[in-house]
Short mmCIF file of C-alpha atoms in Angstrom, two decimals:
data_model
loop_
_atom_site.label_atom_id
_atom_site.label_comp_id
_atom_site.label_asym_id
_atom_site.label_seq_id
_atom_site.Cartn_x
_atom_site.Cartn_y
_atom_site.Cartn_z
CA UNK Y 156 0.12 -0.15 0.11
CA UNK Y 157 1.64 3.29 -0.86
CA UNK Y 158 2.78 5.69 2.00
CA UNK Y 159 2.47 9.21 2.69
CA UNK Y 160 4.89 11.09 5.30
CA UNK Y 161 2.68 13.88 7.22
CA UNK Y 162 5.43 16.61 9.30
CA UNK Y 163 3.94 18.48 11.95
CA UNK Y 164 4.49 22.07 12.06
CA UNK Y 165 6.91 21.22 15.01
CA UNK Y 166 8.71 18.70 12.75
CA UNK Y 167 7.17 15.41 14.29
CA UNK Y 168 6.77 12.96 11.44
CA UNK Y 169 4.15 10.24 10.58
CA UNK Y 170 4.63 7.84 8.10
CA UNK Y 171 1.22 6.35 7.14
CA UNK Y 172 -0.25 4.02 4.72
CA UNK Y 173 -3.03 5.30 2.58
CA UNK Y 174 -5.09 3.31 0.47
CA UNK Y 175 -5.53 3.85 -3.10
CA UNK Y 176 -8.63 6.16 -3.69
CA UNK Y 177 -8.81 7.62 -0.19
CA UNK Y 178 -7.69 11.29 0.20
CA UNK Y 179 -4.56 12.50 1.73
CA UNK Y 180 -6.71 14.18 4.59
CA UNK Y 181 -8.87 10.63 5.18
CA UNK Y 182 -5.23 9.39 5.67
CA UNK Y 183 -4.45 11.56 8.31
CA UNK Y 184 -7.52 11.62 9.91
CA UNK Y 185 -8.04 8.01 10.08
CA UNK Y 186 -4.58 7.55 11.52
CA UNK Y 187 -5.06 10.35 14.33
CA UNK Y 188 -2.19 12.55 12.57
CA UNK Y 189 -2.78 15.81 14.51
CA UNK Y 190 -2.86 19.04 12.46
CA UNK Y 191 -5.29 18.47 9.87
CA UNK Y 192 -8.76 19.28 11.33
CA UNK Y 193 -11.02 18.63 8.07
CA UNK Y 194 -13.98 20.14 9.98
CA UNK Y 195 -16.19 19.80 6.60
CA UNK Y 196 -15.52 16.15 6.12
CA UNK Y 197 -13.77 16.44 2.50
CA UNK Y 198 -16.29 18.62 0.78
CA UNK Y 199 -13.73 21.31 0.19
CA UNK Y 200 -15.55 23.78 2.10
CA UNK Y 201 -13.32 24.87 4.92
CA UNK Y 202 -9.81 24.66 4.19
CA UNK Y 203 -8.76 23.14 7.42
CA UNK Y 204 -6.65 20.20 5.81
CA UNK Y 205 -4.39 22.64 4.21
CA UNK Y 206 -1.05 21.00 3.59
CA UNK Y 207 2.18 22.07 1.82
CA UNK Y 208 3.16 19.22 -0.73
CA UNK Y 209 7.05 18.84 -0.92
CA UNK Y 210 8.15 20.73 -3.88
CA UNK Y 211 9.89 17.46 -5.48
CA UNK Y 212 6.10 15.94 -5.50
CA UNK Y 213 4.28 18.93 -7.07
CA UNK Y 214 4.32 17.76 -10.34
CA UNK Y 215 2.69 14.36 -9.51
CA UNK Y 216 -0.16 16.16 -7.13
CA UNK Y 217 -0.70 19.10 -9.42
CA UNK Y 218 -1.66 22.40 -8.23
CA UNK Y 219 -5.28 23.72 -7.96
CA UNK Y 220 -7.04 24.80 -11.11
CA UNK Y 221 -7.11 28.66 -10.75
CA UNK Y 222 -10.91 29.60 -10.18
CA UNK Y 223 -11.64 26.41 -8.91
CA UNK Y 224 -13.37 25.91 -5.44
CA UNK Y 225 -9.97 24.64 -4.06
CA UNK Y 226 -8.05 27.79 -4.91
CA UNK Y 227 -10.81 29.80 -3.83
CA UNK Y 228 -10.82 28.22 -0.31
CA UNK Y 229 -7.14 28.18 -0.50
CA UNK Y 230 -6.67 31.65 -1.04
CA UNK Y 231 -8.37 32.35 2.53
CA UNK Y 232 -6.04 30.05 4.36
CA UNK Y 233 -3.55 31.65 6.46
CA UNK Y 234 0.17 31.41 4.97
CA UNK Y 235 -0.77 30.34 1.67
CA UNK Y 236 2.35 29.36 -0.59
CA UNK Y 237 3.12 28.08 -3.91
CA UNK Y 238 2.76 24.11 -2.96
CA UNK Y 239 -0.48 24.75 -0.63
CA UNK Y 240 -3.16 22.30 -1.22
CA UNK Y 241 -6.36 20.96 0.29
CA UNK Y 242 -5.37 17.49 1.26
CA UNK Y 243 -9.01 16.41 0.72
CA UNK Y 244 -8.57 17.20 -2.85
CA UNK Y 245 -5.76 14.77 -3.43
CA UNK Y 246 -6.85 11.07 -3.94
CA UNK Y 247 -4.03 8.82 -3.25
CA UNK Y 248 -2.72 6.95 -6.19
CA UNK Y 249 0.24 4.47 -6.82
CA UNK Y 250 2.54 7.01 -8.21
CA UNK Y 251 1.93 8.71 -4.94
CA UNK Y 252 3.71 6.37 -3.01
CA UNK Y 253 6.14 8.04 -0.78
CA UNK Y 254 4.64 11.57 -0.93
CA UNK Y 255 5.59 14.14 1.84
CA UNK Y 256 3.27 16.82 3.08
CA UNK Y 257 3.96 19.58 5.34
CA UNK Y 258 1.39 21.47 8.08
CA UNK Y 259 1.04 24.80 8.58
CA UNK Y 260 1.42 26.60 11.97
CA UNK Y 261 -2.42 26.03 12.52
CA UNK Y 262 -5.53 25.63 10.28
CA UNK Y 263 -7.91 28.60 9.70
CA UNK X 1458 -50.33 36.31 28.36
CA UNK X 1459 -48.39 34.42 25.49
CA UNK X 1460 -50.47 32.34 23.20
CA UNK X 1461 -49.63 28.81 22.76
CA UNK X 1462 -47.70 28.07 19.27
CA UNK X 1463 -49.58 25.94 16.90
CA UNK X 1464 -48.76 22.19 16.86
CA UNK X 1465 -46.18 21.86 14.11
CA UNK X 1466 -47.79 18.58 13.30
CA UNK X 1467 -51.24 19.72 13.09
CA UNK X 1468 -50.86 22.82 10.96
CA UNK X 1469 -50.66 22.12 6.73
CA UNK X 1470 -47.21 21.62 5.76
CA UNK X 1471 -47.45 24.65 3.53
CA UNK X 1472 -48.44 26.90 6.52
CA UNK X 1473 -45.16 26.32 8.37
CA UNK X 1474 -43.47 29.62 8.81
CA UNK X 1475 -39.76 29.00 10.60
CA UNK X 1476 -39.05 32.81 10.31
CA UNK X 1477 -41.32 33.60 13.24
CA UNK X 1478 -38.94 35.28 15.64
CA UNK X 1479 -40.96 34.08 18.47
CA UNK X 1480 -39.79 30.62 18.07
CA UNK X 1481 -36.39 31.35 18.83
CA UNK X 1482 -37.07 33.64 21.47
CA UNK X 1483 -39.41 30.80 23.16
CA UNK X 1484 -37.08 27.94 22.12
CA UNK X 1485 -39.74 26.05 20.79
CA UNK X 1486 -38.52 25.70 17.14
CA UNK X 1487 -37.56 22.15 17.29
CA UNK X 1488 -40.92 20.02 16.29
CA UNK X 1489 -41.11 22.17 13.20
CA UNK X 1490 -37.58 21.73 11.73
CA UNK X 1491 -37.96 18.02 12.63
CA UNK X 1492 -41.09 17.82 10.38
CA UNK X 1493 -39.53 19.88 7.93
CA UNK X 1494 -36.49 17.68 7.45
CA UNK X 1495 -38.93 14.42 7.19
CA UNK X 1496 -41.62 15.93 4.88
CA UNK X 1497 -40.04 18.62 3.12
CA UNK X 1498 -36.37 19.29 3.26
CA UNK X 1499 -36.41 22.05 0.86
CA UNK X 1500 -39.48 23.92 1.52
CA UNK X 1501 -41.65 26.98 0.10
CA UNK X 1502 -43.13 29.02 2.27
CA UNK X 1503 -45.39 31.42 0.17
CA UNK X 1504 -46.07 33.98 3.09
CA UNK X 1505 -44.10 35.34 5.85
CA UNK X 1506 -43.56 38.85 7.12
CA UNK X 1507 -40.35 38.70 5.11
CA UNK X 1508 -42.05 37.57 2.10
CA UNK X 1509 -41.83 34.13 0.36
CA UNK X 1510 -38.76 32.11 0.90
CA UNK X 1511 -37.22 28.50 0.96
CA UNK X 1512 -36.10 26.70 3.66
CA UNK X 1513 -33.31 24.47 3.31
CA UNK X 1514 -33.00 22.47 6.67
CA UNK X 1515 -30.96 18.91 6.08
CA UNK X 1516 -27.21 19.44 6.59
CA UNK X 1517 -26.37 18.17 3.07
CA UNK X 1518 -28.62 20.47 1.41
CA UNK X 1519 -27.15 23.22 3.20
CA UNK X 1520 -23.82 22.18 2.26
CA UNK X 1521 -24.84 22.25 -1.39
CA UNK X 1522 -25.76 25.76 -0.99
CA UNK X 1523 -22.66 26.85 0.92
CA UNK X 1524 -20.44 25.82 -1.82
CA UNK X 1525 -22.21 26.87 -4.65
CA UNK X 1526 -21.84 30.68 -4.17
CA UNK X 1527 -21.94 31.38 -8.00
CA UNK X 1528 -25.68 29.67 -8.05
CA UNK X 1529 -26.48 31.10 -4.30
CA UNK X 1530 -25.50 34.73 -4.01
CA UNK X 1531 -24.48 36.77 -0.68
CA UNK X 1532 -25.09 40.02 -2.56
CA UNK X 1533 -26.53 42.92 -0.43
CA UNK X 1534 -28.81 40.52 1.50
CA UNK X 1535 -27.71 37.41 4.11
CA UNK X 1536 -30.72 37.42 6.45
CA UNK X 1537 -34.31 36.40 5.49
CA UNK X 1538 -35.25 40.10 6.41
CA UNK X 1539 -34.29 42.30 3.57
CA UNK X 1540 -31.98 45.56 4.38
CA UNK X 1541 -34.24 48.62 5.23
CA UNK X 1542 -34.82 50.29 2.03
CA UNK X 1543 -32.64 53.51 1.80
CA UNK X 1544 -30.92 52.66 4.73
CA UNK X 1545 -28.72 49.69 3.55
CA UNK X 1546 -25.21 49.17 4.50
CA UNK X 1547 -22.68 47.42 2.61
CA UNK X 1548 -20.23 44.84 4.28
CA UNK X 1549 -18.02 41.86 2.87
CA UNK X 1550 -20.27 39.21 4.39
CA UNK X 1551 -22.80 40.19 1.89
CA UNK X 1552 -20.80 40.32 -1.10
CA UNK X 1553 -19.90 38.30 -3.80
CA UNK X 1554 -16.42 37.58 -4.85
CA UNK X 1555 -14.01 39.14 -6.44
CA UNK X 1556 -14.97 42.17 -3.62
CA UNK X 1557 -15.72 39.99 -0.85
CA UNK X 1558 -12.38 38.01 -1.08
CA UNK X 1559 -10.23 41.30 -1.12
CA UNK X 1560 -11.79 42.44 1.94
CA UNK X 1561 -12.21 39.51 3.87
CA UNK X 1562 -8.14 38.97 3.52
CA UNK X 1563 -7.93 42.43 5.14
CA UNK X 1564 -9.10 41.29 8.46
CA UNK X 1565 -8.41 37.50 8.33
CA UNK X 1566 -4.78 38.00 9.71
CA UNK X 1567 -6.16 39.44 12.94
CA UNK X 1568 -7.58 36.03 13.71
CA UNK X 1569 -5.24 33.52 11.93
CA UNK X 1570 -3.47 30.86 13.76
CA UNK X 1571 -0.11 33.05 14.20
CA UNK X 1572 -1.77 35.63 16.15
CA UNK X 1573 -3.96 33.67 18.12
CA UNK X 1574 -0.90 32.13 19.75
CA UNK X 1575 0.28 35.58 20.53
CA UNK X 1576 -3.19 36.56 22.18
CA UNK X 1577 -3.39 33.44 24.10
CA UNK X 1578 -1.55 34.81 26.92
CA UNK X 1579 -3.59 37.91 27.17
CA UNK X 1580 -6.69 36.30 26.92
CA UNK X 1581 -6.07 33.57 29.85
CA UNK X 1582 -4.69 36.16 32.07
CA UNK X 1583 -7.90 38.37 31.81
CA UNK X 1584 -10.21 35.29 31.94
CA UNK X 1585 -8.71 34.31 35.15
CA UNK X 1586 -9.16 37.99 36.51
CA UNK X 1587 -12.80 38.22 35.82
CA UNK X 1588 -13.31 34.59 37.32
CA UNK X 1589 -11.46 35.46 40.54
CA UNK X 1590 -13.66 38.48 40.78
CA UNK X 1591 -17.04 36.37 40.63
CA UNK X 1592 -19.09 36.66 43.93
CA UNK X 1593 -19.86 33.32 45.76
CA UNK X 1594 -23.04 32.23 47.35
CA UNK X 1595 -24.97 35.14 45.77
CA UNK X 1596 -27.18 35.38 42.62
CA UNK X 1597 -25.49 37.30 39.64
CA UNK X 1598 -26.12 37.62 35.90
CA UNK X 1599 -23.61 34.91 33.89
CA UNK X 1600 -24.22 36.90 30.66
CA UNK X 1601 -23.23 40.26 32.09
CA UNK X 1602 -20.39 39.31 34.30
CA UNK X 1603 -18.95 37.04 32.25
CA UNK X 1604 -19.87 36.27 28.92
CA UNK X 1605 -20.24 40.19 27.85
CA UNK X 1606 -17.32 41.01 30.17
CA UNK X 1607 -14.82 38.71 28.56
CA UNK X 1608 -15.92 39.32 24.92
CA UNK X 1609 -16.08 42.96 25.09
CA UNK X 1610 -12.59 42.69 26.21
CA UNK X 1611 -11.49 40.84 23.43
CA UNK X 1612 -13.33 43.29 21.05
CA UNK X 1613 -11.53 46.05 22.45
CA UNK X 1614 -8.22 44.47 21.77
CA UNK X 1615 -9.35 43.58 18.45
CA UNK X 1616 -9.98 47.44 17.58
CA UNK X 1617 -7.62 48.79 19.94
CA UNK X 1618 -10.72 50.73 21.35
CA UNK X 1619 -10.42 53.00 24.43
CA UNK X 1620 -10.67 50.54 27.28
CA UNK X 1621 -12.94 52.51 29.81
CA UNK X 1622 -15.41 53.02 26.63
CA UNK X 1623 -15.36 49.46 25.42
CA UNK X 1624 -19.16 48.81 26.70
CA UNK X 1625 -19.96 50.98 24.01
CA UNK X 1626 -19.04 48.37 21.69
CA UNK X 1627 -21.34 45.85 23.35
CA UNK X 1628 -23.96 48.60 22.78
CA UNK X 1629 -23.74 48.80 19.47
CA UNK X 1630 -23.31 45.52 18.87
CA UNK X 1631 -26.94 44.85 20.52
CA UNK X 1632 -27.94 47.70 18.03
CA UNK X 1633 -26.88 45.82 14.97
CA UNK X 1634 -28.72 42.85 15.66
CA UNK X 1635 -31.85 44.48 17.36
CA UNK X 1636 -35.06 43.28 15.84
CA UNK X 1637 -36.57 46.78 16.22
CA UNK X 1638 -40.27 45.38 16.70
CA UNK X 1639 -38.89 43.47 19.95
CA UNK X 1640 -39.98 45.16 23.48
CA UNK X 1641 -36.54 44.69 24.64
CA UNK X 1642 -34.86 46.28 21.59
CA UNK X 1643 -32.56 49.45 22.14
CA UNK X 1644 -33.75 51.23 19.18
CA UNK X 1645 -37.66 50.70 18.03
CA UNK X 1646 -37.37 51.74 14.29
CA UNK X 1647 -34.69 51.40 11.49
CA UNK X 1648 -34.26 54.96 11.52
CA UNK X 1649 -33.41 55.20 15.07
CA UNK X 1650 -30.86 52.05 14.59
CA UNK X 1651 -29.24 54.06 11.60
CA UNK X 1652 -28.72 56.96 13.75
CA UNK X 1653 -27.13 54.94 16.68
CA UNK X 1654 -24.92 53.30 13.96
CA UNK X 1655 -24.16 56.46 12.44
CA UNK X 1656 -22.86 57.53 15.99
CA UNK X 1657 -20.98 54.20 15.94
CA UNK X 1658 -19.27 54.83 12.41
CA UNK X 1659 -18.38 58.25 13.65
CA UNK X 1660 -16.63 57.20 16.69
CA UNK X 1661 -14.70 54.57 15.22
CA UNK X 1662 -14.22 56.14 11.81
CA UNK X 1663 -12.32 58.82 13.64
CA UNK X 1664 -9.73 56.17 14.99
CA UNK X 1665 -9.86 54.97 11.67
CA UNK X 1666 -8.79 58.32 9.98
CA UNK X 1667 -5.99 58.65 13.03
CA UNK X 1668 -4.56 55.36 12.30
CA UNK X 1669 -4.43 55.82 8.65
CA UNK X 1670 -2.01 58.78 9.29
CA UNK X 1671 0.08 56.46 11.59
CA UNK X 1672 2.42 53.50 10.85
CA UNK X 1673 0.30 50.11 10.31
CA UNK X 1674 -0.56 48.23 13.73
CA UNK X 1675 -2.03 44.98 14.21
CA UNK X 1676 -5.83 46.08 15.12
CA UNK X 1677 -8.44 45.87 12.83
CA UNK X 1678 -9.02 49.44 12.04
CA UNK X 1679 -5.78 49.96 11.19
CA UNK X 1680 -5.54 47.13 9.03
CA UNK X 1681 -8.74 48.34 7.28
CA UNK X 1682 -7.13 51.94 7.24
CA UNK X 1683 -3.87 50.73 5.66
CA UNK X 1684 -5.18 48.34 2.69
CA UNK X 1685 -6.48 49.25 -0.75
CA UNK X 1686 -9.20 47.01 -0.42
CA UNK X 1687 -10.81 49.01 2.18
CA UNK X 1688 -8.74 52.40 2.70
CA UNK X 1689 -11.67 54.36 0.84
CA UNK X 1690 -14.71 52.53 1.83
CA UNK X 1691 -17.83 54.73 1.29
CA UNK X 1692 -19.36 55.94 4.50
CA UNK X 1693 -22.28 52.92 4.55
CA UNK X 1694 -19.64 50.58 3.61
CA UNK X 1695 -17.50 51.45 6.80
CA UNK X 1696 -20.63 51.43 8.71
CA UNK X 1697 -21.68 47.93 7.40
CA UNK X 1698 -18.24 46.21 7.87
CA UNK X 1699 -17.71 47.98 11.19
CA UNK X 1700 -21.33 46.43 12.37
CA UNK X 1701 -20.02 43.03 10.86
CA UNK X 1702 -16.86 43.00 12.60
CA UNK X 1703 -18.44 44.20 15.95
CA UNK X 1704 -21.24 41.46 16.10
CA UNK X 1705 -19.06 38.88 14.46
CA UNK X 1706 -16.10 39.68 16.93
CA UNK X 1707 -18.53 39.46 20.00
CA UNK X 1708 -21.95 38.61 20.26
CA UNK X 1709 -21.79 34.90 18.86
CA UNK X 1710 -19.15 34.02 21.35
CA UNK X 1711 -20.71 35.70 24.14
CA UNK X 1712 -23.98 33.50 23.35
CA UNK X 1713 -21.46 30.41 23.11
CA UNK X 1714 -20.19 31.18 26.70
CA UNK X 1715 -23.85 31.60 28.12
CA UNK X 1716 -25.34 28.65 26.23
CA UNK X 1717 -22.49 26.09 27.17
CA UNK X 1718 -23.03 26.72 30.79
CA UNK X 1719 -26.69 26.45 30.23
CA UNK X 1720 -26.29 23.17 28.24
CA UNK X 1721 -24.11 21.43 30.91
CA UNK X 1722 -26.36 22.52 33.56
CA UNK X 1723 -28.93 20.61 31.55
CA UNK X 1724 -26.93 17.85 31.27
CA UNK X 1725 -25.24 17.21 34.74
CA UNK X 1726 -23.91 13.71 33.81
CA UNK X 1727 -21.93 15.56 31.17
CA UNK X 1728 -20.86 18.20 33.51
CA UNK X 1729 -19.82 15.57 35.81
CA UNK X 1730 -17.97 13.85 33.25
CA UNK X 1731 -16.22 17.16 32.59
CA UNK X 1732 -15.07 17.73 35.88
CA UNK X 1733 -13.61 14.07 36.03
CA UNK X 1734 -11.57 14.72 32.64
CA UNK X 1735 -10.82 18.45 31.87
CA UNK X 1736 -9.17 17.26 28.96
CA UNK X 1737 -12.29 16.94 27.48
CA UNK X 1738 -12.50 20.78 27.03
CA UNK X 1739 -11.04 20.14 23.53
CA UNK X 1740 -14.15 18.20 22.56
CA UNK X 1741 -16.71 20.24 24.64
CA UNK X 1742 -15.79 23.79 22.78
CA UNK X 1743 -17.16 22.48 19.00
CA UNK X 1744 -20.03 20.55 20.78
CA UNK X 1745 -21.21 23.84 22.71
CA UNK X 1746 -20.90 25.63 19.15
CA UNK X 1747 -22.91 23.01 17.51
CA UNK X 1748 -25.49 22.66 19.96
CA UNK X 1749 -25.99 25.99 20.77
CA UNK X 1750 -25.72 27.30 17.12
CA UNK X 1751 -25.33 30.84 17.50
CA UNK X 1752 -26.25 32.01 14.02
CA UNK X 1753 -29.71 30.68 13.56
CA UNK X 1754 -29.65 31.27 9.61
CA UNK X 1755 -28.17 32.47 6.69
CA UNK X 1756 -29.96 33.54 3.80
CA UNK X 1757 -28.80 33.39 -0.23
CA UNK X 1758 -30.33 34.66 -3.55
CA UNK X 1759 -30.51 32.37 -6.44
CA UNK X 1760 -28.86 33.78 -9.31
CA UNK X 1761 -29.83 31.05 -11.93
CA UNK X 1762 -32.36 28.45 -11.96
CA UNK X 1763 -31.25 25.47 -9.62
CA UNK X 1764 -32.46 22.12 -8.58
CA UNK X 1765 -31.72 21.79 -4.67
CA UNK X 1766 -33.24 18.65 -2.62
CA UNK X 1767 -36.04 17.83 -5.64
CA UNK X 1768 -36.93 21.20 -5.77
CA UNK X 1769 -36.99 23.74 -8.54
CA UNK X 1770 -35.37 27.16 -7.21
CA UNK X 1771 -35.89 29.98 -9.71
CA UNK X 1772 -33.77 33.23 -10.07
CA UNK X 1773 -34.18 35.64 -7.45
CA UNK X 1774 -35.80 33.20 -4.74
CA UNK X 1775 -34.76 33.77 -1.25
CA UNK X 1776 -32.88 30.57 -0.24
CA UNK X 1777 -32.58 30.02 3.88
CA UNK X 1778 -30.12 27.78 5.35
CA UNK X 1779 -31.48 26.81 8.77
CA UNK X 1780 -27.91 25.99 10.66
CA UNK X 1781 -30.29 25.11 13.83
CA UNK X 1782 -31.87 22.87 11.79
CA UNK X 1783 -28.77 21.05 9.93
CA UNK X 1784 -27.19 20.77 13.22
CA UNK X 1785 -29.92 18.56 14.43
CA UNK X 1786 -29.99 16.47 11.23
CA UNK X 1787 -29.80 13.02 12.44
CA UNK X 1788 -28.39 11.90 8.79
CA UNK X 1789 -25.60 13.91 9.39
CA UNK X 1790 -24.77 14.09 13.10
CA UNK X 1791 -25.71 11.13 15.48
CA UNK X 1792 -27.94 11.42 18.17
CA UNK X 1793 -28.20 15.32 17.49
CA UNK X 1794 -30.45 16.30 20.07
CA UNK X 1795 -28.11 15.10 22.66
CA UNK X 1796 -25.40 17.26 24.20
CA UNK X 1797 -22.44 14.83 24.40
CA UNK X 1798 -18.84 16.35 25.09
CA UNK X 1799 -17.05 13.76 23.73
CA UNK X 1800 -18.61 13.03 20.51
CA UNK X 1801 -16.53 11.85 17.64
CA UNK X 1802 -15.91 14.51 15.04
CA UNK X 1803 -17.35 17.14 16.88
CA UNK X 1804 -16.09 19.65 14.50
CA UNK X 1805 -18.30 18.85 11.83
CA UNK X 1806 -21.29 20.92 12.29
CA UNK X 1807 -22.80 23.95 10.60
CA UNK X 1808 -22.32 26.63 13.15
CA UNK X 1809 -19.56 28.59 11.17
CA UNK X 1810 -20.81 27.99 8.07
CA UNK X 1811 -18.93 26.59 5.03
CA UNK X 1812 -17.58 27.77 1.73
CA UNK X 1813 -16.19 31.18 1.16
CA UNK X 1814 -18.16 32.81 4.00
CA UNK X 1815 -17.04 30.63 6.38
CA UNK X 1816 -16.90 32.19 9.85
CA UNK X 1817 -13.27 34.19 9.64
CA UNK X 1818 -12.83 34.21 13.37
CA UNK X 1819 -13.89 30.98 14.20
CA UNK X 1820 -10.52 29.99 15.79
CA UNK X 1821 -10.58 32.64 18.07
CA UNK X 1822 -14.11 31.96 19.35
CA UNK X 1823 -12.82 28.56 20.05
CA UNK X 1824 -9.78 29.84 21.76
CA UNK X 1825 -11.66 32.15 23.99
CA UNK X 1826 -14.12 29.26 24.84
CA UNK X 1827 -11.29 27.01 25.53
CA UNK X 1828 -9.69 29.22 27.81
CA UNK X 1829 -12.90 29.97 29.55
CA UNK X 1830 -13.77 26.31 30.59
CA UNK X 1831 -9.62 25.59 31.32
CA UNK X 1832 -9.86 28.34 33.77
CA UNK X 1833 -13.58 27.95 35.08
CA UNK X 1834 -13.20 24.43 35.98
CA UNK X 1835 -10.55 24.43 38.62
CA UNK X 1836 -11.59 27.82 40.21
CA UNK X 1837 -15.57 27.13 40.20
CA UNK X 1838 -16.06 23.60 39.69
CA UNK X 1839 -20.16 23.81 40.45
CA UNK X 1840 -22.17 26.96 39.11
CA UNK X 1841 -25.74 26.55 39.88
CA UNK X 1842 -27.92 28.07 37.00
CA UNK X 1843 -31.07 29.24 38.64
CA UNK X 1844 -33.33 29.95 35.47
CA UNK X 1845 -33.18 29.42 32.04
CA UNK X 1846 -31.53 32.15 29.97
CA UNK X 1847 -33.92 35.10 28.83
CA UNK X 1848 -33.62 34.88 24.93
CA UNK X 1849 -33.66 37.22 21.88
CA UNK X 1850 -36.55 38.00 20.01
CA UNK X 1851 -34.43 37.02 16.62
CA UNK X 1852 -34.65 34.47 13.81
CA UNK X 1853 -31.04 35.50 13.04
CA UNK X 1854 -28.91 35.71 16.16
CA UNK X 1855 -29.52 33.13 18.64
CA UNK X 1856 -29.04 35.35 21.60
CA UNK X 1857 -29.18 34.95 25.33
CA UNK X 1858 -29.77 38.31 27.25
CA UNK X 1859 -29.54 37.05 30.81
CA UNK X 1860 -29.11 33.93 32.90
CA UNK X 1861 -29.09 33.96 36.87
CA UNK X 1862 -26.14 31.61 38.51
CA UNK X 1863 -24.74 31.31 41.98
CA UNK X 1864 -21.52 29.90 42.64
CA UNK X 1865 -21.82 27.83 45.89
CA UNK X 1866 -19.44 28.40 49.23
CA UNK X 1867 -17.24 25.26 49.11
#
């Protein structure tokens, strides 16, 4: 099963197996990885599953389509960066095995 | 003498009108929404004092409206009551993109995680001081002594408003949300309300202008005064945005501070669970916010033909999302009528709204509530609530005006 490394703001790492098809958000929540709140449960409606994708993985995860709901919600997140994503919008695939994402200071 | 409300199940379905503010002042709204969720989840009310409107009462349907802001507009009106003709005030909560986005981003950093870390110590120190000063073995009003006091201090800090005049902010907040038909309203006509809000805008506008001349600081007025998106707002827009920030910045948290104690007092086994394990404050706080639902509804206006919950929505229709109902929807939240302080997934509720208009201050509200309960439990583990809260006559803000309590001697 593909694995994702979640790195908390304080540097703590969590290596988690995430089944194909499941979102990167769900992978964190199901394994009690702190730092991802996912208040809306994966509807792309709250921006509380904000992560920074390791730049080396950006080609594979992609970035939000300009004007999309994800881009719109992310624009309100604190400390948005070029590699910001809502982790509920990244579905796990085989080629994402080894993905590294970092958490912001706090979800907003 | 009050009249008995009609039985929610004996009146014809089409006659149900959940916009009646009396339902919320009397706290009798529950069966009406229980019926709507079962029989007409997207329900057309043809006649009300606010005109015809759709009621959206289920969690999933509300979410649909929230995320489709291009179909369901916030432009000019966000409550079932239309703005008073000729006395309109613009604010970013009642705007669509792109202007909404630009103005929201001006104030957002004040309530973002980084600044909350800076504020936590101050909030804790003040909360401790207020709680240490509460009387023992004597009846007092929890709303005035705790809920208003703490949230008004927060508001004065956010605006960097003169400290000794801070209750003025509370008064203006009450004016903004006032239903002018209510006997206990601080103002009794829209004209009178507008006149009071003019005083507010002049007082805060003076500070706004002073701060525009000074280097930028991290308070809301300075932030508004220095940003291109808000620096040159017309007077009515300044009035609207100040009203929004004042109400958003205190009233909803005030009512959650009161409502949380009320809910715990009505669920003594949960209160005991909390005393036995104070770490449950983490899940208590979102559960309070769900259970109390400080904002009763938000309204949108359809900009296109749309299907919602099997109903056909026409251009221009009022679409009302009843957060109080979605938060009690058993298809989304297990055992929703119970107050359970250690629920799994307690953060999945509608009280902050979802989508681009989601409450910008939600993390600050949670922080204030968390600190209140963390500081309260060791000081005053037992607080007797002597009567139910007196509630606000409003279908929009779920307000609690007063609640008598007593802290017994040990």
